[in-house]
Short mmCIF file of C-alpha atoms and ligand atoms in Angstrom, two decimals:
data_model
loop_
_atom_site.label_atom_id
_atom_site.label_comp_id
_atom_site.label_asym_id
_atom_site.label_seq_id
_atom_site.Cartn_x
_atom_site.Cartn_y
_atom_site.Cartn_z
CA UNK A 1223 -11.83 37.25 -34.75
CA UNK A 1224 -12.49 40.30 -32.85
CA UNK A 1225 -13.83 43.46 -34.69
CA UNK A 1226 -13.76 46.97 -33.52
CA UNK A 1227 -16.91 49.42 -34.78
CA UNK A 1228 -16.31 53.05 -34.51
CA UNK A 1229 -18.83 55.78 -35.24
CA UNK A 1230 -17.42 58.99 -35.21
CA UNK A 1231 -19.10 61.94 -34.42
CA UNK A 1232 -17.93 65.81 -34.45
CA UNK A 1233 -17.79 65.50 -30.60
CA UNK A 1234 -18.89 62.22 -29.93
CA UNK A 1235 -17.57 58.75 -30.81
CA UNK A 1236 -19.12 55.63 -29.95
CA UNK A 1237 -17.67 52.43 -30.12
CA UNK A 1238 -18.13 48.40 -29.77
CA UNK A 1239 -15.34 45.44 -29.88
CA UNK A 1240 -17.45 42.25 -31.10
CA UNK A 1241 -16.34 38.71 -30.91
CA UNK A 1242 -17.42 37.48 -34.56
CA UNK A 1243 -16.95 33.86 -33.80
CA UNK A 1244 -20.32 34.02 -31.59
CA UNK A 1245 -21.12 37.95 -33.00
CA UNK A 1246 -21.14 39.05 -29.33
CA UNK A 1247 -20.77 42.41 -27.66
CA UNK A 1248 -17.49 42.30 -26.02
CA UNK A 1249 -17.53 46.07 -25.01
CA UNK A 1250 -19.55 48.88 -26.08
CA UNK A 1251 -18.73 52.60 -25.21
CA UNK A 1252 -19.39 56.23 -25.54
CA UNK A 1253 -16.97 59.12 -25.90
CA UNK A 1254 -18.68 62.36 -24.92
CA UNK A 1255 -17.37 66.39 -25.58
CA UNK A 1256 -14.36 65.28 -27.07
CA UNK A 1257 -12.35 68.80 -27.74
CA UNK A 1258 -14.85 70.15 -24.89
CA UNK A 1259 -14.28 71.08 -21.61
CA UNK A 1260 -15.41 67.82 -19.34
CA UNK A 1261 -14.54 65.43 -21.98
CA UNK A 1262 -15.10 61.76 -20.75
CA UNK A 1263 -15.73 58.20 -21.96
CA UNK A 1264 -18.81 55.88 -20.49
CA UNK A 1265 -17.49 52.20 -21.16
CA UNK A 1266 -19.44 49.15 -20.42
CA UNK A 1267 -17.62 45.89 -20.66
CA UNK A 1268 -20.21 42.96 -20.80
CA UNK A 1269 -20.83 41.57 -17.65
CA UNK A 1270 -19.68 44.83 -15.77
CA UNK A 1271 -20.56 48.16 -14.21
CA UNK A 1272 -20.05 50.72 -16.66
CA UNK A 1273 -16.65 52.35 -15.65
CA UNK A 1274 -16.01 56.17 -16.47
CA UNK A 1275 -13.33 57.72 -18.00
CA UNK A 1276 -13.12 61.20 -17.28
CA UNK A 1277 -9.48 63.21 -18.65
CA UNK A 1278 -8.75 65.80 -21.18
CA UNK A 1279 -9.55 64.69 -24.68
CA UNK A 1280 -8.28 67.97 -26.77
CA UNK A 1281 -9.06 65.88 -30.59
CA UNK A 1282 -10.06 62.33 -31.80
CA UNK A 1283 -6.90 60.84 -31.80
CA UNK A 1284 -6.31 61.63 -27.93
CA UNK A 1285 -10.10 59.87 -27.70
CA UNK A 1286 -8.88 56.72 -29.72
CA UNK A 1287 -6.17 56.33 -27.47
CA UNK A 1288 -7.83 56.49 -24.51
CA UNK A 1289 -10.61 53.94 -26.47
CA UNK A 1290 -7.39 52.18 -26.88
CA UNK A 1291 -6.03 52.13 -23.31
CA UNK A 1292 -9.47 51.06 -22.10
CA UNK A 1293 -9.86 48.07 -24.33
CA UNK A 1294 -6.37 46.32 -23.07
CA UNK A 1295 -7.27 47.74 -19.93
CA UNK A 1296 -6.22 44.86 -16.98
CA UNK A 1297 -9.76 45.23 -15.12
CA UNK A 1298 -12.08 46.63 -17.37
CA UNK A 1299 -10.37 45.71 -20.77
CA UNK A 1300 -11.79 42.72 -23.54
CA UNK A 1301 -8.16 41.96 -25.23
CA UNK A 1302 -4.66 41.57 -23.73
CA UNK A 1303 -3.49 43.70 -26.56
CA UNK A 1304 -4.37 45.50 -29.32
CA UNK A 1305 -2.68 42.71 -31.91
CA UNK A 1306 -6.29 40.50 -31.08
CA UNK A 1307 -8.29 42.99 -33.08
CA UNK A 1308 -8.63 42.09 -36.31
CA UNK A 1309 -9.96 44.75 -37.89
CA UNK A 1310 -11.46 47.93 -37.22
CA UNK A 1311 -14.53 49.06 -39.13
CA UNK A 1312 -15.76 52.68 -39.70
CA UNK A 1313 -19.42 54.08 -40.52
CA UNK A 1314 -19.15 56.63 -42.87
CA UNK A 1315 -22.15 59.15 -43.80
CA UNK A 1316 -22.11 59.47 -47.08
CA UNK A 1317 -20.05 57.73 -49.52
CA UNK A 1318 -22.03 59.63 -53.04
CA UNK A 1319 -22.28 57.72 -56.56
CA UNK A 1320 -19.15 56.41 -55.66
CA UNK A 1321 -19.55 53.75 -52.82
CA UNK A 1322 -22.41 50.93 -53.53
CA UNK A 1323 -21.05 48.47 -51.02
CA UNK A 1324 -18.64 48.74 -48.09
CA UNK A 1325 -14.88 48.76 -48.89
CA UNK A 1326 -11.20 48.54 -47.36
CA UNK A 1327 -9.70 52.55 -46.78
CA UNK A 1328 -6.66 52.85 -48.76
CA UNK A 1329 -5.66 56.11 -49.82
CA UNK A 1330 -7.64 56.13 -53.00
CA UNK A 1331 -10.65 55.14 -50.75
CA UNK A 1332 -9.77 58.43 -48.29
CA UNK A 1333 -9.53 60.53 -51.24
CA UNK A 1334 -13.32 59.59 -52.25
CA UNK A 1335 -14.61 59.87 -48.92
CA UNK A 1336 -13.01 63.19 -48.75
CA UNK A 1337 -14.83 64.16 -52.16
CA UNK A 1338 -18.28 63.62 -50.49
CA UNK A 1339 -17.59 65.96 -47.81
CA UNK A 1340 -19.58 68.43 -49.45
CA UNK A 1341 -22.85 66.69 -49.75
CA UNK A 1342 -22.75 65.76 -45.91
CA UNK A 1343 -20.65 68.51 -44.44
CA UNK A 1344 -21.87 68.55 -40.64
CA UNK A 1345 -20.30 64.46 -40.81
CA UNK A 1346 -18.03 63.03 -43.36
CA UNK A 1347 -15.07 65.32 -41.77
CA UNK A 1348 -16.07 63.96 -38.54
CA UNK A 1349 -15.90 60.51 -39.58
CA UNK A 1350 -12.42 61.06 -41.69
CA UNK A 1351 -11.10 62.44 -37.90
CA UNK A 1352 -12.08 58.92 -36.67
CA UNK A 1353 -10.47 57.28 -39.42
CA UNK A 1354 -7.81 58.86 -39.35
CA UNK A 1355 -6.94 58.88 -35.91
CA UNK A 1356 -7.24 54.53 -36.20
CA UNK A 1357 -4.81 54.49 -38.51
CA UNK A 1358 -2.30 56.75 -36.68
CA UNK A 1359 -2.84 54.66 -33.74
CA UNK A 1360 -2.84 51.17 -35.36
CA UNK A 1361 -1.43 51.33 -39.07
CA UNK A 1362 -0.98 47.68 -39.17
CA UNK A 1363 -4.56 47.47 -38.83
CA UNK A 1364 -6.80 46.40 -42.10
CA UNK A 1365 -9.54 48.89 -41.93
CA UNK A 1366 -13.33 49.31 -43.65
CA UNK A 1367 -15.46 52.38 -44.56
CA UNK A 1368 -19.66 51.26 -44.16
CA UNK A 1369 -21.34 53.73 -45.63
CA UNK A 1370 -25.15 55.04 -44.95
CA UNK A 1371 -26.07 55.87 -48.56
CA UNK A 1372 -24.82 52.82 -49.93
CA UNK A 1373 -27.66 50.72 -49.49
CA UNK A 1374 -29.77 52.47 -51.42
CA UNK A 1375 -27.55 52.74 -54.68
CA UNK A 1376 -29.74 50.48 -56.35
CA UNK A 1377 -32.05 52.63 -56.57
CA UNK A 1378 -33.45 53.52 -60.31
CA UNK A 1379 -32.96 56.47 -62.26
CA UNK A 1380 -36.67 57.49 -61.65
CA UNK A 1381 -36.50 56.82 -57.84
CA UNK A 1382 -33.50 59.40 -57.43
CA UNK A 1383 -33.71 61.97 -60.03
CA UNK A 1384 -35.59 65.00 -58.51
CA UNK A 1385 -37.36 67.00 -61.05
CA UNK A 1386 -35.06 69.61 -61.19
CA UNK A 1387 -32.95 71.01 -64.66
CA UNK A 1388 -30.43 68.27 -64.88
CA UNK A 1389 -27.67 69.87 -65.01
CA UNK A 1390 -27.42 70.10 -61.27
CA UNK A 1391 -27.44 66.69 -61.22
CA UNK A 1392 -24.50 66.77 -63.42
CA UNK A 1393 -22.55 69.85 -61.99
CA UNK A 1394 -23.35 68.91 -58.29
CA UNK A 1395 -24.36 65.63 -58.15
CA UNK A 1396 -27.99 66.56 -56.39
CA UNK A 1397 -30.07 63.83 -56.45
CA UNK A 1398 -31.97 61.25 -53.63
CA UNK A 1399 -29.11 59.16 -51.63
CA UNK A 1400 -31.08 57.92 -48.45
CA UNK A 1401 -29.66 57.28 -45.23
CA UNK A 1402 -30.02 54.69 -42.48
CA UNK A 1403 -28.75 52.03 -45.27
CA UNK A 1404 -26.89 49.88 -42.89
CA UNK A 1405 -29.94 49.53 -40.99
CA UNK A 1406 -32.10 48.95 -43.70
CA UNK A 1407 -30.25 46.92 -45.09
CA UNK A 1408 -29.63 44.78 -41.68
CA UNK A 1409 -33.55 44.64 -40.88
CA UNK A 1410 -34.45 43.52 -44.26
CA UNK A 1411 -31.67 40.59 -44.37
CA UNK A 1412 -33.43 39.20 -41.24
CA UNK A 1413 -36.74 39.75 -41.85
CA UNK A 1414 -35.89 37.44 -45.43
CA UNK A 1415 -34.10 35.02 -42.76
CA UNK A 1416 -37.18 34.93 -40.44
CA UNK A 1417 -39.58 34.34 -43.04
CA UNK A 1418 -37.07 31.74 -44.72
CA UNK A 1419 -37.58 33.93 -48.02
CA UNK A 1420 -34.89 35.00 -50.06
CA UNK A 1421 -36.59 34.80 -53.35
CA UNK A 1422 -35.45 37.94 -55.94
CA UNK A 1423 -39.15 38.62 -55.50
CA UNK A 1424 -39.51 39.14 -51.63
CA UNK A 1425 -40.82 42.41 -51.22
CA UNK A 1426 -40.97 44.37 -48.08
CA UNK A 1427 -40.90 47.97 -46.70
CA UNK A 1428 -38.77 48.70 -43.84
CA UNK A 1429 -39.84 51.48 -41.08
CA UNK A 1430 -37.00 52.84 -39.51
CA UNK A 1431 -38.56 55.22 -37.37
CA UNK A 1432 -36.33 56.74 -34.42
CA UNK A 1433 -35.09 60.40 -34.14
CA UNK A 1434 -34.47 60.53 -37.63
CA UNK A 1435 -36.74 58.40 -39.58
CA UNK A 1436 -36.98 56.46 -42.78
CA UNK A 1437 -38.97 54.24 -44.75
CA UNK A 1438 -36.78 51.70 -47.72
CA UNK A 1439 -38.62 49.91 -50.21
CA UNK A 1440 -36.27 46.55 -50.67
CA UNK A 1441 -37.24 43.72 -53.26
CA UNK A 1442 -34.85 40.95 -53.15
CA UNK A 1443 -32.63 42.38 -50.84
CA UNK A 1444 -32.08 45.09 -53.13
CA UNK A 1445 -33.14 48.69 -52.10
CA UNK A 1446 -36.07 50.48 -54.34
CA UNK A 1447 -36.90 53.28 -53.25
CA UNK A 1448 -36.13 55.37 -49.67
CA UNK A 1449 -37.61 58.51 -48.01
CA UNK A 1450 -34.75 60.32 -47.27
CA UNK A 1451 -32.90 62.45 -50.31
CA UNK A 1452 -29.36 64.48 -50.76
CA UNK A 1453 -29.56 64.63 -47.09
CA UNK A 1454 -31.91 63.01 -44.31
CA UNK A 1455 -34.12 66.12 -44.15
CA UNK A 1456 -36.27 64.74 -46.73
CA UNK A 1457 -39.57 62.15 -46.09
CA UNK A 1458 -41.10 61.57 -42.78
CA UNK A 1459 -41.96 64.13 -40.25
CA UNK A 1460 -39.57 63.40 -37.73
CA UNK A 1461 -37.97 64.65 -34.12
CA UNK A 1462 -37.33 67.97 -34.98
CA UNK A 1463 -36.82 67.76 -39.02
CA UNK A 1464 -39.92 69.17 -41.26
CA UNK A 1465 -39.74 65.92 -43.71
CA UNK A 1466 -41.25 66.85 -47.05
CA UNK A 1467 -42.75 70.17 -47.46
CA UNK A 1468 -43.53 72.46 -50.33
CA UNK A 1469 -40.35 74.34 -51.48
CA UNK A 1470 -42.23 77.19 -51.69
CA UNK A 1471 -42.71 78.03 -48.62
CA UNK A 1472 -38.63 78.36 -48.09
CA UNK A 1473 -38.53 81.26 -49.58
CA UNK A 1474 -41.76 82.75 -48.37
CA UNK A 1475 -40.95 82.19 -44.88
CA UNK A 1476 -37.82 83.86 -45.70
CA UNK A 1477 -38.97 86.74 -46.85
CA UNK A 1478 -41.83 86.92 -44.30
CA UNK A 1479 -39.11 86.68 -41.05
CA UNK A 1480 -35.95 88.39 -42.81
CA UNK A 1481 -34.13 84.50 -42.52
CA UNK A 1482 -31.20 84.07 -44.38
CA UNK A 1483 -30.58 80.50 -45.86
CA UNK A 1484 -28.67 78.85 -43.11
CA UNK A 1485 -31.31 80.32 -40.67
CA UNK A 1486 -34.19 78.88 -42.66
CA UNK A 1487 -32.28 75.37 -42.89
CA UNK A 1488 -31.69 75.46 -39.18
CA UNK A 1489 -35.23 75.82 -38.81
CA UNK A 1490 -36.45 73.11 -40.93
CA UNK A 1491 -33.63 70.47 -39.48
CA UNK A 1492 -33.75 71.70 -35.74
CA UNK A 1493 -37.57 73.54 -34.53
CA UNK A 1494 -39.64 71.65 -36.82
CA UNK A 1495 -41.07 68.38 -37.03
CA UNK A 1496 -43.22 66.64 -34.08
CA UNK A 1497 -41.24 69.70 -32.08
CA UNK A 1498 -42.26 71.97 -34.27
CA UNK A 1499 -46.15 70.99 -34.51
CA UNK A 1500 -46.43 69.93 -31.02
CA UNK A 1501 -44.11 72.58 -29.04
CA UNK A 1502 -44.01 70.01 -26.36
CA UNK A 1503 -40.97 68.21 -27.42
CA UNK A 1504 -38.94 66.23 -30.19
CA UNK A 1505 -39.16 62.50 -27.94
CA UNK A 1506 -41.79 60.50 -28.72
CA UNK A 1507 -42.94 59.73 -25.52
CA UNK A 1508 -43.50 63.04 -23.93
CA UNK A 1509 -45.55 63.82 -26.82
CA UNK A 1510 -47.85 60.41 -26.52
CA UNK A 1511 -47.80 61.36 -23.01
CA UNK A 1512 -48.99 65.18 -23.35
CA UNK A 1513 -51.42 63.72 -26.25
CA UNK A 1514 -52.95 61.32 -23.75
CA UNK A 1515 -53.31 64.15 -21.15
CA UNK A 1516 -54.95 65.90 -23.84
CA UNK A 1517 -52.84 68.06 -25.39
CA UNK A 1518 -54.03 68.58 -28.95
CA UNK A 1519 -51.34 69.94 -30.72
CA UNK A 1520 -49.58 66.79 -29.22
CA UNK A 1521 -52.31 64.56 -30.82
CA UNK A 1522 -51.31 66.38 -34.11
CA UNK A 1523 -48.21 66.26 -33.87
CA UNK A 1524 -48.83 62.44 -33.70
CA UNK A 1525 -51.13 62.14 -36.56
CA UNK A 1526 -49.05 63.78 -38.82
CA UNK A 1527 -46.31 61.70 -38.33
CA UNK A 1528 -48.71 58.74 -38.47
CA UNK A 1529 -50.34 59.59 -41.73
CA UNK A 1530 -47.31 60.72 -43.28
CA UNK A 1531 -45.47 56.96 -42.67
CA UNK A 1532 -49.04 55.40 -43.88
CA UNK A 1533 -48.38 57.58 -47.00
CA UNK A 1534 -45.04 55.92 -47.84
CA UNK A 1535 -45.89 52.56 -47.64
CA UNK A 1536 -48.83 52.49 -49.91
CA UNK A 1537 -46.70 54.46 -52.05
CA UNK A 1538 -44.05 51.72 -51.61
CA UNK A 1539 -46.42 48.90 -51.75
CA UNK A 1540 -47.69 50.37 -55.18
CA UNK A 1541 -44.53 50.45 -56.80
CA UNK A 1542 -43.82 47.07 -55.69
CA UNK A 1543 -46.82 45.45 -56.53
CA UNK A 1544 -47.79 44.58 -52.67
CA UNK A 1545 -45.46 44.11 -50.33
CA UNK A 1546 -44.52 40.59 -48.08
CA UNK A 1547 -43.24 42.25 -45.42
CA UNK A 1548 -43.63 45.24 -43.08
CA UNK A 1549 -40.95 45.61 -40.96
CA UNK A 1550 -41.01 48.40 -37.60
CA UNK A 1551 -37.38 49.01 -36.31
CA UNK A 1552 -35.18 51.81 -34.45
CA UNK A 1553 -36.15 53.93 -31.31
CA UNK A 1554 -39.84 53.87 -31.86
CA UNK A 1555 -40.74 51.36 -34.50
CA UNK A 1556 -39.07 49.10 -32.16
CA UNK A 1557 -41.13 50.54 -28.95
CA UNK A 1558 -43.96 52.46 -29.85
CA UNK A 1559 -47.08 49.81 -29.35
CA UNK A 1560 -49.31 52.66 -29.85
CA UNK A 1561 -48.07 54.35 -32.78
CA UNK A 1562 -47.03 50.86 -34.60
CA UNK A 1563 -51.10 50.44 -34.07
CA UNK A 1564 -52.03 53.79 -35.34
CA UNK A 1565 -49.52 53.73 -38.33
CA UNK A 1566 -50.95 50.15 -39.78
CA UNK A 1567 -55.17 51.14 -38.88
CA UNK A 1568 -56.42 51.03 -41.95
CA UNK A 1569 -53.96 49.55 -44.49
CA UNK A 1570 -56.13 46.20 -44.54
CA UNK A 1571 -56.91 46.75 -47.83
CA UNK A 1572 -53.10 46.17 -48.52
CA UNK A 1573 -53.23 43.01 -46.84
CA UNK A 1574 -51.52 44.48 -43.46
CA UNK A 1575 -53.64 42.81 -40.23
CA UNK A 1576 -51.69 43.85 -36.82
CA UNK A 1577 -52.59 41.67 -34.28
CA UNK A 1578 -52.99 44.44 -31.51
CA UNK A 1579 -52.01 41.71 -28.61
CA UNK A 1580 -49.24 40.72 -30.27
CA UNK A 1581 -47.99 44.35 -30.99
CA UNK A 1582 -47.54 44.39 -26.66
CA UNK A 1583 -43.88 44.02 -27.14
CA UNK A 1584 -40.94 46.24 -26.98
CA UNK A 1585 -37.47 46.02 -28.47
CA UNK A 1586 -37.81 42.53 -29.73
CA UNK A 1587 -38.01 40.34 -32.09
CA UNK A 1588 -41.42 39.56 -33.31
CA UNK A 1589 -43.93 38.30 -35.62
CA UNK A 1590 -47.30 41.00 -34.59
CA UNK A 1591 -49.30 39.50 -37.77
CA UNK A 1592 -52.65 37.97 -37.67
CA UNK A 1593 -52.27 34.81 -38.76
CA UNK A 1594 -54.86 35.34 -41.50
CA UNK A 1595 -52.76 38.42 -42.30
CA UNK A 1596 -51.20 38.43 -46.31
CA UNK A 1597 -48.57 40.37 -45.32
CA UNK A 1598 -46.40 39.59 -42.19
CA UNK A 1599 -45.86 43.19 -39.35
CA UNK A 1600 -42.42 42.39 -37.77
CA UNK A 1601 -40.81 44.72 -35.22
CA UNK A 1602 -36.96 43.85 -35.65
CA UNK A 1603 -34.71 45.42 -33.26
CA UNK A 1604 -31.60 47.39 -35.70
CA UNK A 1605 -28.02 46.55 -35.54
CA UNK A 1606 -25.75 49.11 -37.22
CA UNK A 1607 -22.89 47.83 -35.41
CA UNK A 1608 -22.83 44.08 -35.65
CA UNK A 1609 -24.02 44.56 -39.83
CA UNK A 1610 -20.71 46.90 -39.93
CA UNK A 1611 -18.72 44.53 -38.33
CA UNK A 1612 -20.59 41.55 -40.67
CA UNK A 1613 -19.71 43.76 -43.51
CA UNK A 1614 -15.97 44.48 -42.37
CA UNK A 1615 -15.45 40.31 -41.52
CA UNK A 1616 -15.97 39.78 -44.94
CA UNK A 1617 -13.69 42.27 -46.60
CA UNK A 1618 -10.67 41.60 -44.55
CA UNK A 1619 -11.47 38.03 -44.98
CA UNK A 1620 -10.85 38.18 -48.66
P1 ADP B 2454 -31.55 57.86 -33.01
O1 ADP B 2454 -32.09 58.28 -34.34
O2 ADP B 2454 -30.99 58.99 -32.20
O3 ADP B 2454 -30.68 56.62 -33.05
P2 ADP B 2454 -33.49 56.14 -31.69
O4 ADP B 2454 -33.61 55.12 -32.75
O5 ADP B 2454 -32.84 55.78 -30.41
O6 ADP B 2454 -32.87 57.49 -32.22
O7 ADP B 2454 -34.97 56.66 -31.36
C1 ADP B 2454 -35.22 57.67 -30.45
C2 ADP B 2454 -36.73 57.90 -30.40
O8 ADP B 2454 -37.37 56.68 -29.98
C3 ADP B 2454 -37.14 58.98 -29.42
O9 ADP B 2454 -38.03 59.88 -30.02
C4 ADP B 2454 -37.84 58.20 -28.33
O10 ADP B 2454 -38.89 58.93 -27.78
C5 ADP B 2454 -38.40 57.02 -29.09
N1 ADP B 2454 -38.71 55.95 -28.13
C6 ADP B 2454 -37.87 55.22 -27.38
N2 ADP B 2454 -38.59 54.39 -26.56
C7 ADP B 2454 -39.90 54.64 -26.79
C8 ADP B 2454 -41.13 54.13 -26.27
N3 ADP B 2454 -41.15 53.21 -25.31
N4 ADP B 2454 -42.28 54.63 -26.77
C9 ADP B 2454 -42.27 55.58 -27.72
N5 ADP B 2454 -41.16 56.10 -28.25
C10 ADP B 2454 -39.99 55.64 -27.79
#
C-alpha cells in the first residue's frame, strides 16, 4: 500500500509517497512560490538526482497536478498511475476541541476543519487549499486529516485552562492546544518501543526543539502537559518567537513605540526570540558560532534558550513524579551536541546523567545515557510524515 503525505503551506507544499509495506520513502518533494512568480517543484525520487520542475503554478490545485504528473512520471515517477495510491493523508494545523485523533475528511470533517480557521488563521486555509485541491484531482481517493493539536487533547482541565475570566474560554474557545503533536506523539511511541516500555506509567518528556520549539509531557503514551498554547507562540524561546513573557509588557511596549496590535504580534512571532536577544540570527548555528567567537549577546541568546528548556522539564518532571525518559528531537535536539549538553548540566538531581561522548552524534538514533543514569537521554530523529501516513494506514484500513 502506497500512501501519499501532503503538507500544505500558503505558498509551499511539501510532499512524500511512502511504501507502507516496508514504510519507505518512495519520493519526497518540495513545491516552492506556488501563486508566485518563479513557481517550481524540487522532487527527489529515492535513488535519484533531484529533478526540478520549474512552470507556472497560479493556485494549489495547478501544484497538485503537477505533484501528480511527477509521481506517474516515466523517468522520475514511483507509480505507473495514480490508482496505486492508496490513500492520501493531510496534516492539518489545528483541528480545536473537536479533533483528538486523526480522522477520514468527509464533508462534516471539512466543515470542522473550516470552524478552526480562526484559531490558526495564517494555516488551516492553507491546508483546506491542499485538501481540497486532492480531492478535485482524485475524488475516488479515501483521504485523512492529522492534526497538530490533537496529541495533546488529553491534556487536563488544569494543564489548559489559562487563568483568564472563563467566559472566553466559553465564547472563544481560548485555552492551551500545543502543537508539534504528530511529532510528539511519534518520538514518544519509539522511545516506549526502544526502551521495551509501554507500561500506563512510562513517563517521559519530549524536546522538540527546531525553529519552533516544544517540550510534551507524555505518561503512557498519553500527552500531559505541552509548552505551546492557543497558538505556538507560547513556551520556549525559540528562532525568532519571544516564548513566554509577561503580558504586561504588550501593552507597554505598545504604548512606548505607537504599535498597533498586529505590529506588536509581528514582533513577538518574527524579531524576537534567539534573533531578537542575539541580533545575529534566528539559526542555531550561526549563533553557537558567533557565541564561540565571542559574541556575548550570542552566548545569551543561548543561555536563555537553555535555561528556559531546563525550566520545563523540571516543571514536567514534577508533575509527573520523575520522568523515565528524556527524549531530544527536531532540527537541533536532533543536532545540537553542545546545547543537548548545556540543556541537561545540572538536572542530576532529577536523575538525568548525559554521557557527553555519547552525546557526539547527530541525527540519529541513540541512547546518550550513562549507564548508571535513572533516567535514559535519547536523541530520536522526528517523523511527521511516516506517523501521518501510520496514522492514515490505519483509518482507511478500517
Ligand atoms: P523547522 O521547525 O523549520 O522544521 P528544524 O527542525 O529543521 O526546523 O530545525 C531548524 C533548526 O535546527 C535551525 O535553527 C538550525 O540551526 C538547527 N540546526 C540544524 N542543524 C544543526 C546543528 N548541526 N547544530 C545546531 N543547530 C542545528
Amino acid at each position: 500500500m502506497k500512501i501519499l503525505v501532503v503538507n500544505c503551506g500558503s505558498s509551499s507544499l511539501k510532499y512524500q509517497v511512502i511504501d507502507m509495506t516496508n514504510e519507505s520513502v518512495l519520493v519526497k518533494g518540495l513545491v516552492e512560490r506556488i501563486g508566485i512568480e518563479g513557481s517550481r517543484i524540487k522532487h527527489e525520487k529515492t535513488g535519484m538526482d533531484a529533478v526540478l520542475i520549474e512552470e507556472k503554478m497560479d493556485d494549489h490545485k495547478k501544484a497538485i497536478q503537477l505533484v501528480l504528473e511527477a509521481l506517474v512520471d516515466k523517468n522520475h515517477g514511483v507509480v505507473n498511475s495514480m490508482d496505486e495510491i492508496s490513500a492520501v493523508g493531510h496534516r492539518v494545523v489545528h483541528g480545536g476541541e473537536e479533533f483528538n485523533s486523526s480522522v477520514v475528511l468527509d464533508d462534516k470533517v471539512m466543515a470542522g476543519v473550516q470552524a478552526c480557521n480562526d484559531l490558526a488563521p495564517l494555516h488551516n486555509p492553507a491546508n483546506i487549499m491542499g485538501i481540497e485541491a486532492c480531492k478535485a484531482l482524485m475524488p475516488n481517493t479515501p483521504m485523512v486529516a492529522v492534526f497538530d493539536t490533537a496529541f495533546h487533547q488529553t491534556m487536563p482541565a488544569h494543564n489548559y485552562i489559562y487563568a483568564l475570566p472563563y467566559e472566553y474560554y466559553e465564547k472563544y474557545k481560548v485555552r492551551r492546544y500545543g502543537f508539534h503533536g504528530t511529532s510528539h506523539k511519534f518520538v514518544s511511541m519509539q522511545a516506549s518501543e526502544i526502551l521495551k516500555n509501554s507500561s500506563p506509567d512510562f513517563k517521559v518528556v519530549t524536546c522538540h526543539l527546531g525553529n519552533g520549539s516544544s517540550l510534551a509531557a507524555v505518561k503512557g503514551g498519553k500527552c500531559v502537559d505541552t509548552s505551546m498554547g492557543l497558538t505556538p507562540l507560547e513556551g520556549l524561546a525559540m528562532g525568532t518567537r519571544s516564548g513566554d513573557l509577561d503580558p504586561a509588557i504588550l501593552p507597554f511596549i505598545m504604548n512606548k513605540e505607537k504599535l498597533s496590535a498586529d505590529d506588536i504580534a509581528n514582533v513577538v512571532n518574527k524579531k524576537s526570540g534567539v534573533l531578537g536577544i542575539s541580533g545575529v540570527s534566528s539559526d542555531f548555528r550561526d549563533i553557537e558560532k558567533a557565541a564561540s567567537e565571542g559574541n556575548k549577546r550570542a552566548q545569551l541568546a543561548l543561555d536563555v534558550f537553555c535555561t528556559r528548556v531546563r525550566k520545563y522539564i523540571a516543571s514536567y518532571a514534577a508533575q509527573l513524579g520523575g520522568i523515565d525518559a528524556l527524549v531530544f528531537t527536531a532540527g537541533i535536539g536532533e543536532n545540537s551536541i553542545e546545547l543537548r549538553e548545556k540543556i541537561c548540566s545540572g538536572l542530576e538531581f532529577l536523575g538525568i546523567e548525559l554521557d557527553t561522548e555519547k552525546n557526539k552524534v547527530r541525527g540519529k538514533v541513540t541512547d546518550a545515557s550513562k549507564a548508571s543514569s535513572k533516567v535514559k537521554v535519547l536523541i530520536i530523529p522526528t517523523n511527521e510524515e511516516l506517523m501521518i501516513a501510520r496514522d492514515t494506514l490505519s483509518l482507511v484500513k478500517k
